[in-house]
């Protein structure tokens, strides 16, 4: 949308275009609706004002009034020719709303059937899909009157049911959508509604349409509680002939973005041509914040006029975003992710907001996935948030502890079965060799691991300190994070192999006459210790990396990345490592079968500890595996813009 908007701005020129009304307190060519909607002034015809319920106009019998707005009246009507109920909007014959709506065919936008023109009365009849659930305005009014702790998805359904009952409509039964809503908390309900409206804005944006008047009264509800965007009277469609950004420009002041308010102010440089979908996203953010909290994020008081001082005051209040004290008004059970998403919608500068409705819809999907949102935006004060800063230390311990235990087992095994059978001089040589090898191998391994893990370890720390990284650096850091467990395994296992080969050769060169059976013991010990070094560190490192490091590295715009494939790859590899972890006790038992009865008595205690410890460790590893698997699935939805396996836009 930004490209097409830029083209419009270029064609509009640099001079400030002024609508056909002037925003001043005394201006006699503007008027304001009760909700603070600015519209171009045009005297209402008497014929429009006289139309009431019970009348017949053209092909329609007007059954019930559904509302009256700044541009006309809306009735529930029976269309005689088609024998169906429709919503008929009767307005003066101007504007491009029918042509605009004809371009839009979306699940979350009210579907328009056709229009009829009455030239003698200068009226237009726009008949469209009838939605019996009322508007979001009534839901907002109920939310304001309901204590915070009593709000939930049931509130939305109760309001819809009451509206339908007033109209004599029957509540739908066996509705999976209603069942889903009934299980949601109130903040989740707000995110659920927001996700669908963001999809609607994205669809409109991709067809070159700006709404420019997002507010609760313009959101209609189906019998299932599904929201649909309506009333495109002051929208702008760049591909509709005769349409321009300035035609019927206006909107509801309280929901306007700063740039839209500036375009209404004759002394400020902004114009209607400067607006893009991010302006609608701001208005959506105001409306959803109001729905979540019961009040708007900016204290504009009672908007009593459209004077320049009023506009200037509203601009000043929006200049620095939502105040921290106001941000604390969000419900106590509001997820941190939803708080972040709404605050981003309400950023003063368009470039700091979500760039598209699709991106915003994806963020709302994140808010609705409890596991994913707690990974990306841990609750304030939670253990998960506190552990993020300790992730590097925990990873070091996750590598060092299993390998330290494996080294202790290896030392005891070799000492009892090999060194005890050699001369004292050979024993001293072995101790010296072991000390020398460990003095080389451990520092070398540490250097290699720090180098391979430099991005996962240091980039998150830089982000916490306020440092900004480009997308390429973040992408590399995410890749390194997902591969960190594998790289640890490769390095550690390689060092064990080197040590397993070096120990007997060095011992043979130093002491000479090492029996062949000693080599069998070295290999058996290497197999067991290698399994410990491979399986346990992998799961500890992978779990910590995915839960505490990777989410920090996810940028707001990650569409089109290759991360989903890499997450699935890590999931597949973890299954193989789980099999290795299960083999540790079995490897210990298998190793005993190669020992003589006398040798078994020498290492039986160590083998028992290995087997029992291996079983207990496998229980822990299996828990890590399950947690890792679920985290990877949740993060897969985050980076692939899917929720529960459904593509964006699915109901």
PDB file of C-alpha atoms in Angstrom, residues 42 46 53 94 168 179 213 232 256 283 311 340 345 403 481 483 514 559-560 565 593 622 628:
ATOM      1  CA  UNK A  42     -24.625  19.337   2.160  1.00  0.00           C
ATOM      2  CA  UNK A  46     -36.649  16.611   2.970  1.00  0.00           C
ATOM      3  CA  UNK A  53     -40.259   2.396   9.191  1.00  0.00           C
ATOM      4  CA  UNK A  94     -23.117  11.228  -3.834  1.00  0.00           C
ATOM      5  CA  UNK A 168     -37.149 -11.608  16.912  1.00  0.00           C
ATOM      6  CA  UNK A 179     -18.042 -22.067  21.447  1.00  0.00           C
ATOM      7  CA  UNK A 213     -13.670   6.085   9.730  1.00  0.00           C
ATOM      8  CA  UNK A 232     -17.161   3.034   3.609  1.00  0.00           C
ATOM      9  CA  UNK A 256      -8.404   9.633  13.984  1.00  0.00           C
ATOM     10  CA  UNK A 283      -7.999   4.008  14.453  1.00  0.00           C
ATOM     11  CA  UNK A 311      -7.648  19.629  16.662  1.00  0.00           C
ATOM     12  CA  UNK A 340       2.691  -4.485  22.892  1.00  0.00           C
ATOM     13  CA  UNK A 345      -0.874   0.417  16.689  1.00  0.00           C
ATOM     14  CA  UNK A 403      30.384 -33.714  30.462  1.00  0.00           C
ATOM     15  CA  UNK A 481      20.520 -20.299  17.978  1.00  0.00           C
ATOM     16  CA  UNK A 483      21.861 -24.925  15.492  1.00  0.00           C
ATOM     17  CA  UNK A 514      49.581 -51.916  27.293  1.00  0.00           C
ATOM     18  CA  UNK A 559       7.196 -12.881   6.892  1.00  0.00           C
ATOM     19  CA  UNK A 560       9.017 -14.785   4.189  1.00  0.00           C
ATOM     20  CA  UNK A 565      11.756 -24.862   7.933  1.00  0.00           C
ATOM     21  CA  UNK A 593      28.801 -58.014  29.200  1.00  0.00           C
ATOM     22  CA  UNK A 622      11.901 -36.701  27.768  1.00  0.00           C
ATOM     23  CA  UNK A 628      10.906 -28.328  23.189  1.00  0.00           C
TER      24      UNK A 628
END
